[in-house]
PDB file of C-alpha atoms in Angstrom:
ATOM      1  CA  MET A   1      92.007 118.702  94.955  1.00 36.00           C
ATOM      2  CA  LEU A   2      95.058 116.482  94.406  1.00 37.00           C
ATOM      3  CA  LEU A   3      92.866 113.373  94.549  1.00 39.00           C
ATOM      4  CA  ASP A   4      90.455 114.783  91.952  1.00 35.00           C
ATOM      5  CA  LEU A   5      93.347 115.671  89.638  1.00 31.00           C
ATOM      6  CA  TYR A   6      94.905 112.242  90.243  1.00 33.00           C
ATOM      7  CA  SER A   7      91.630 110.466  89.458  1.00 36.00           C
ATOM      8  CA  THR A   8      91.097 112.537  86.329  1.00 31.00           C
ATOM      9  CA  LEU A   9      94.589 112.008  84.942  1.00 31.00           C
ATOM     10  CA  LEU A  10      94.786 108.314  85.771  1.00 37.00           C
ATOM     11  CA  THR A  11      91.262 107.091  85.126  1.00 36.00           C
ATOM     12  CA  ARG A  12      92.718 103.993  83.526  1.00 37.00           C
ATOM     13  CA  ILE A  13      96.062 102.506  84.380  1.00 36.00           C
ATOM     14  CA  GLU A  14      95.364  99.443  82.343  1.00 42.00           C
ATOM     15  CA  ASP A  15      92.330  98.711  80.260  1.00 42.00           C
ATOM     16  CA  ARG A  16      93.040  95.193  79.179  1.00 42.00           C
ATOM     17  CA  SER A  17      90.181  92.745  79.363  1.00 43.00           C
ATOM     18  CA  VAL A  18      90.682  89.306  80.822  1.00 42.00           C
ATOM     19  CA  ASP A  19      88.475  86.478  79.580  1.00 43.00           C
ATOM     20  CA  TYR A  20      86.645  85.926  82.853  1.00 44.00           C
ATOM     21  CA  VAL A  21      82.890  86.447  83.027  1.00 51.00           C
ATOM     22  CA  ALA A  22      83.230  90.198  82.345  1.00 69.00           C
ATOM     23  CA  PRO A  23      85.932  92.735  81.443  1.00 83.00           C
ATOM     24  CA  ILE A  24      88.369  93.440  84.284  1.00 90.00           C
ATOM     25  CA  VAL A  25      90.017  96.850  84.521  1.00 93.00           C
ATOM     26  CA  ILE A  26      92.783  98.025  86.855  1.00 96.00           C
ATOM     27  CA  ARG A  27      92.266 101.642  87.876  1.00 96.00           C
ATOM     28  CA  PRO A  28      92.948 104.059  90.752  1.00 97.00           C
ATOM     29  CA  ILE A  29      90.516 103.779  93.623  1.00 97.00           C
ATOM     30  CA  ARG A  30      87.912 106.542  93.968  1.00 96.00           C
ATOM     31  CA  ALA A  31      85.909 107.874  96.902  1.00 96.00           C
ATOM     32  CA  ASP A  32      82.729 106.410  95.384  1.00 95.00           C
ATOM     33  CA  ASP A  33      84.276 102.913  95.670  1.00 96.00           C
ATOM     34  CA  GLU A  34      83.750 102.835  99.448  1.00 96.00           C
ATOM     35  CA  GLU A  35      80.712 100.532  99.403  1.00 96.00           C
ATOM     36  CA  LYS A  36      82.231  98.271  96.722  1.00 96.00           C
ATOM     37  CA  LEU A  37      85.520  98.012  98.623  1.00 96.00           C
ATOM     38  CA  GLY A  38      83.669  97.111 101.822  1.00 95.00           C
ATOM     39  CA  ALA A  39      81.766  94.390  99.973  1.00 95.00           C
ATOM     40  CA  PHE A  40      85.043  93.121  98.493  1.00 96.00           C
ATOM     41  CA  PHE A  41      86.686  92.745 101.919  1.00 95.00           C
ATOM     42  CA  ARG A  42      83.578  91.121 103.422  1.00 94.00           C
ATOM     43  CA  GLY A  43      83.562  88.665 100.494  1.00 94.00           C
ATOM     44  CA  LEU A  44      87.138  87.513 101.056  1.00 94.00           C
ATOM     45  CA  SER A  45      87.541  84.170 102.778  1.00 93.00           C
ATOM     46  CA  GLU A  46      88.819  84.174 106.345  1.00 93.00           C
ATOM     47  CA  ARG A  47      92.174  82.898 105.054  1.00 93.00           C
ATOM     48  CA  SER A  48      92.460  85.688 102.456  1.00 94.00           C
ATOM     49  CA  ARG A  49      91.568  88.371 105.029  1.00 92.00           C
ATOM     50  CA  HIS A  50      94.145  86.876 107.395  1.00 90.00           C
ATOM     51  CA  CYS A  51      96.818  86.903 104.657  1.00 91.00           C
ATOM     52  CA  ARG A  52      96.016  90.556 103.878  1.00 91.00           C
ATOM     53  CA  PHE A  53      95.832  91.914 107.450  1.00 89.00           C
ATOM     54  CA  HIS A  54      97.738  89.245 109.443  1.00 86.00           C
ATOM     55  CA  ALA A  55      94.759  89.180 111.782  1.00 83.00           C
ATOM     56  CA  VAL A  56      91.183  87.961 111.774  1.00 77.00           C
ATOM     57  CA  MET A  57      88.985  90.776 110.493  1.00 82.00           C
ATOM     58  CA  ASN A  58      85.422  90.244 109.359  1.00 81.00           C
ATOM     59  CA  GLU A  59      84.890  93.801 108.224  1.00 85.00           C
ATOM     60  CA  LEU A  60      86.921  96.955 107.797  1.00 87.00           C
ATOM     61  CA  PRO A  61      86.077  99.644 110.359  1.00 89.00           C
ATOM     62  CA  ALA A  62      84.242 102.599 108.760  1.00 93.00           C
ATOM     63  CA  ASP A  63      87.107 105.040 109.393  1.00 93.00           C
ATOM     64  CA  VAL A  64      89.642 102.673 107.789  1.00 92.00           C
ATOM     65  CA  LEU A  65      87.379 102.074 104.796  1.00 93.00           C
ATOM     66  CA  ALA A  66      86.886 105.839 104.341  1.00 94.00           C
ATOM     67  CA  ARG A  67      90.656 106.375 104.489  1.00 94.00           C
ATOM     68  CA  PHE A  68      91.336 103.477 102.080  1.00 96.00           C
ATOM     69  CA  VAL A  69      89.271 105.080  99.284  1.00 97.00           C
ATOM     70  CA  ARG A  70      90.866 108.529  99.679  1.00 97.00           C
ATOM     71  CA  PRO A  71      94.612 108.117  99.111  1.00 97.00           C
ATOM     72  CA  ASP A  72      96.543 111.273  98.308  1.00 96.00           C
ATOM     73  CA  GLY A  73      97.890 109.807  95.052  1.00 95.00           C
ATOM     74  CA  TYR A  74     101.525 110.421  95.949  1.00 96.00           C
ATOM     75  CA  ASP A  75     102.488 109.037  99.367  1.00 97.00           C
ATOM     76  CA  GLN A  76      99.413 106.807  99.350  1.00 97.00           C
ATOM     77  CA  VAL A  77      98.306 105.056  96.178  1.00 98.00           C
ATOM     78  CA  ALA A  78      95.556 102.476  95.814  1.00 98.00           C
ATOM     79  CA  LEU A  79      94.473 100.548  92.748  1.00 98.00           C
ATOM     80  CA  VAL A  80      91.480  98.297  92.318  1.00 97.00           C
ATOM     81  CA  ALA A  81      90.681  95.544  89.860  1.00 96.00           C
ATOM     82  CA  VAL A  82      87.044  95.947  88.910  1.00 96.00           C
ATOM     83  CA  MET A  83      84.830  93.607  86.953  1.00 92.00           C
ATOM     84  CA  ARG A  84      82.521  95.595  84.724  1.00 87.00           C
ATOM     85  CA  ARG A  85      78.991  94.274  84.400  1.00 83.00           C
ATOM     86  CA  PRO A  86      75.773  95.820  83.098  1.00 83.00           C
ATOM     87  CA  GLY A  87      74.673  96.563  86.693  1.00 83.00           C
ATOM     88  CA  GLY A  88      77.928  98.340  87.551  1.00 87.00           C
ATOM     89  CA  GLU A  89      81.403  97.546  88.769  1.00 92.00           C
ATOM     90  CA  ARG A  90      82.443  94.965  91.338  1.00 94.00           C
ATOM     91  CA  VAL A  91      85.833  95.188  93.077  1.00 96.00           C
ATOM     92  CA  ILE A  92      87.701  91.871  92.802  1.00 96.00           C
ATOM     93  CA  GLY A  93      91.203  93.036  93.724  1.00 97.00           C
ATOM     94  CA  GLU A  94      92.940  95.801  95.623  1.00 97.00           C
ATOM     95  CA  SER A  95      96.526  96.958  95.985  1.00 97.00           C
ATOM     96  CA  ARG A  96      98.062  99.901  97.751  1.00 97.00           C
ATOM     97  CA  TYR A  97     101.213 101.411  99.064  1.00 98.00           C
ATOM     98  CA  VAL A  98     101.793 103.932 101.825  1.00 98.00           C
ATOM     99  CA  VAL A  99     105.066 105.799 102.253  1.00 98.00           C
ATOM    100  CA  ILE A 100     106.286 104.937 105.753  1.00 96.00           C
ATOM    101  CA  ASP A 101     109.611 106.778 105.653  1.00 94.00           C
ATOM    102  CA  ASN A 102     109.332 109.990 103.638  1.00 92.00           C
ATOM    103  CA  GLN A 103     113.044 110.820 103.914  1.00 94.00           C
ATOM    104  CA  ALA A 104     114.149 107.482 102.433  1.00 94.00           C
ATOM    105  CA  ARG A 105     110.961 107.211 100.286  1.00 96.00           C
ATOM    106  CA  LYS A 106     110.215 103.684 101.596  1.00 97.00           C
ATOM    107  CA  ALA A 107     106.667 102.470 101.082  1.00 98.00           C
ATOM    108  CA  GLU A 108     104.828  99.470 102.458  1.00 97.00           C
ATOM    109  CA  PHE A 109     102.528  97.669 100.015  1.00 97.00           C
ATOM    110  CA  ALA A 110      99.714  95.142 100.201  1.00 96.00           C
ATOM    111  CA  ILE A 111      97.608  93.230  97.681  1.00 97.00           C
ATOM    112  CA  ALA A 112      94.375  91.260  97.990  1.00 95.00           C
ATOM    113  CA  VAL A 113      92.495  89.369  95.263  1.00 96.00           C
ATOM    114  CA  ALA A 114      89.000  87.883  95.595  1.00 95.00           C
ATOM    115  CA  ASP A 115      89.167  84.148  96.197  1.00 93.00           C
ATOM    116  CA  VAL A 116      87.175  83.350  93.027  1.00 91.00           C
ATOM    117  CA  ALA A 117      89.565  85.479  90.928  1.00 92.00           C
ATOM    118  CA  GLN A 118      92.852  84.110  92.288  1.00 91.00           C
ATOM    119  CA  GLY A 119      95.126  82.460  89.739  1.00 89.00           C
ATOM    120  CA  LEU A 120      94.061  84.732  86.858  1.00 87.00           C
ATOM    121  CA  GLY A 121      97.089  87.019  86.979  1.00 92.00           C
ATOM    122  CA  LEU A 122      95.343  89.892  88.753  1.00 95.00           C
ATOM    123  CA  GLY A 123      97.999  90.004  91.479  1.00 95.00           C
ATOM    124  CA  LYS A 124     100.635  90.519  88.774  1.00 96.00           C
ATOM    125  CA  ARG A 125      98.633  93.279  87.121  1.00 96.00           C
ATOM    126  CA  LEU A 126      97.971  95.013  90.436  1.00 97.00           C
ATOM    127  CA  LEU A 127     101.608  94.815  91.526  1.00 97.00           C
ATOM    128  CA  ARG A 128     102.865  96.004  88.129  1.00 96.00           C
ATOM    129  CA  GLY A 129     100.533  99.024  88.239  1.00 96.00           C
ATOM    130  CA  LEU A 130     101.476  99.782  91.826  1.00 97.00           C
ATOM    131  CA  MET A 131     105.176  99.644  91.000  1.00 97.00           C
ATOM    132  CA  ARG A 132     104.643 102.028  88.071  1.00 96.00           C
ATOM    133  CA  ARG A 133     102.926 104.551  90.334  1.00 97.00           C
ATOM    134  CA  ALA A 134     105.671 104.128  92.955  1.00 97.00           C
ATOM    135  CA  VAL A 135     108.395 104.839  90.390  1.00 96.00           C
ATOM    136  CA  GLU A 136     106.490 107.901  89.111  1.00 95.00           C
ATOM    137  CA  ASN A 137     106.154 109.154  92.698  1.00 96.00           C
ATOM    138  CA  GLN A 138     109.865 108.734  93.495  1.00 95.00           C
ATOM    139  CA  VAL A 139     109.404 105.810  95.901  1.00 97.00           C
ATOM    140  CA  ALA A 140     112.882 104.313  96.370  1.00 97.00           C
ATOM    141  CA  VAL A 141     111.949 101.036  98.108  1.00 97.00           C
ATOM    142  CA  LEU A 142     108.749  99.006  98.144  1.00 97.00           C
ATOM    143  CA  PHE A 143     108.357  96.453 100.936  1.00 97.00           C
ATOM    144  CA  GLY A 144     105.762  94.261 102.570  1.00 96.00           C
ATOM    145  CA  ASP A 145     105.308  91.715 105.327  1.00 95.00           C
ATOM    146  CA  VAL A 146     104.039  88.314 104.187  1.00 96.00           C
ATOM    147  CA  LEU A 147     102.875  85.350 106.220  1.00 95.00           C
ATOM    148  CA  PRO A 148     104.923  82.177 105.505  1.00 95.00           C
ATOM    149  CA  GLU A 149     101.753  80.308 104.487  1.00 94.00           C
ATOM    150  CA  ASN A 150     100.964  82.928 101.826  1.00 94.00           C
ATOM    151  CA  GLN A 151     103.002  81.092  99.204  1.00 94.00           C
ATOM    152  CA  PRO A 152     101.257  82.735  96.214  1.00 94.00           C
ATOM    153  CA  MET A 153     102.322  86.193  97.461  1.00 95.00           C
ATOM    154  CA  LEU A 154     105.866  85.038  98.176  1.00 96.00           C
ATOM    155  CA  ALA A 155     106.051  83.545  94.668  1.00 96.00           C
ATOM    156  CA  LEU A 156     104.713  86.774  93.150  1.00 96.00           C
ATOM    157  CA  ALA A 157     107.295  88.814  95.053  1.00 97.00           C
ATOM    158  CA  ARG A 158     110.079  86.499  93.806  1.00 96.00           C
ATOM    159  CA  GLU A 159     108.815  86.786  90.237  1.00 96.00           C
ATOM    160  CA  PHE A 160     109.037  90.600  90.491  1.00 96.00           C
ATOM    161  CA  GLY A 161     112.552  90.500  91.949  1.00 96.00           C
ATOM    162  CA  PHE A 162     111.759  91.244  95.595  1.00 97.00           C
ATOM    163  CA  LYS A 163     114.353  90.017  98.073  1.00 97.00           C
ATOM    164  CA  GLN A 164     112.931  87.870 100.854  1.00 97.00           C
ATOM    165  CA  ARG A 165     114.088  87.347 104.424  1.00 96.00           C
ATOM    166  CA  ARG A 166     112.621  86.871 107.867  1.00 94.00           C
ATOM    167  CA  ASP A 167     111.352  90.165 109.256  1.00 88.00           C
ATOM    168  CA  PRO A 168     113.822  91.162 112.005  1.00 88.00           C
ATOM    169  CA  HIS A 169     111.028  92.888 113.967  1.00 87.00           C
ATOM    170  CA  GLU A 170     108.441  90.136 113.526  1.00 89.00           C
ATOM    171  CA  PRO A 171     110.120  86.723 113.004  1.00 88.00           C
ATOM    172  CA  ARG A 172     106.844  84.984 112.130  1.00 92.00           C
ATOM    173  CA  LEU A 173     106.700  87.059 108.917  1.00 95.00           C
ATOM    174  CA  PHE A 174     108.765  87.318 105.771  1.00 96.00           C
ATOM    175  CA  LEU A 175     109.896  90.754 104.669  1.00 96.00           C
ATOM    176  CA  VAL A 176     109.829  91.199 100.889  1.00 97.00           C
ATOM    177  CA  GLU A 177     111.657  94.259  99.608  1.00 97.00           C
ATOM    178  CA  LYS A 178     112.651  95.765  96.273  1.00 97.00           C
ATOM    179  CA  SER A 179     114.685  98.820  95.385  1.00 96.00           C
ATOM    180  CA  LEU A 180     113.008 100.819  92.638  1.00 95.00           C
ATOM    181  CA  GLU A 181     116.055 102.954  91.842  1.00 83.00           C
ATOM    182  CA  ALA A 182     116.939 100.999  88.668  1.00 70.00           C
ATOM    183  CA  ALA A 183     113.308 101.125  87.515  1.00 63.00           C
ATOM    184  CA  ARG A 184     113.225 104.893  88.027  1.00 57.00           C
ATOM    185  CA  LEU A 185     116.337 105.305  85.866  1.00 50.00           C
ATOM    186  CA  ALA A 186     114.721 103.231  83.116  1.00 49.00           C
ATOM    187  CA  VAL A 187     111.594 105.426  82.969  1.00 46.00           C
TER     188      VAL A 187
END
C-alpha cells in the first residue's frame, strides 16, 4: 500500500526534457519497471557494471531485480531516468538509497547511468532527486563506496559536497559521505 501511495504522489520528481534523442524524465521506480531495469543493467558495459557493483555481474539475479523495483519509499528509495519514445520507456539511469542504520538514519546510495548517456548530467539529476527524497524521509547521512577508478562518480560526489576518504573497512574503496542535516533545516 505504501508503495502505491508513494508512486501515486511522486509520479514525477522532475519532468525536464534533455535534448537527447527523446525526452528524459526522472521518476520513482515502479514494479512494472522490472523488465526495463533488467535490460538496463544487461546493457551496461562491463566497466559500468563493475563500478556499480564492485564485482563482475552480467545480469541481476531475479530476486534482486524484483526487490530493486519494489522499494518501500521511505527506508528504500529508487529513481530511474527514462527515455520516452513512441514505443514506450527505456531506463537509461538508476539511483537508489537504502537505510543501513535506522537509529542514526544513515543510508547507502548508488547510481548507474547507461554508457551512451554518460556526460549528459543524468548523474547530477539522479543524485539531486535522491538527496531530496532522503531529506524528506529524515535520512541524516548519505554515503557510498566508490572504486578509485570511478573518477566521474568521485567528481560528482565532490561537486555535491560529499567528503571523501579511504574506506576504513575496505581500503581499496573510497567512502563518500554527506550529512543532510543542514539540507533538512533548509527545507
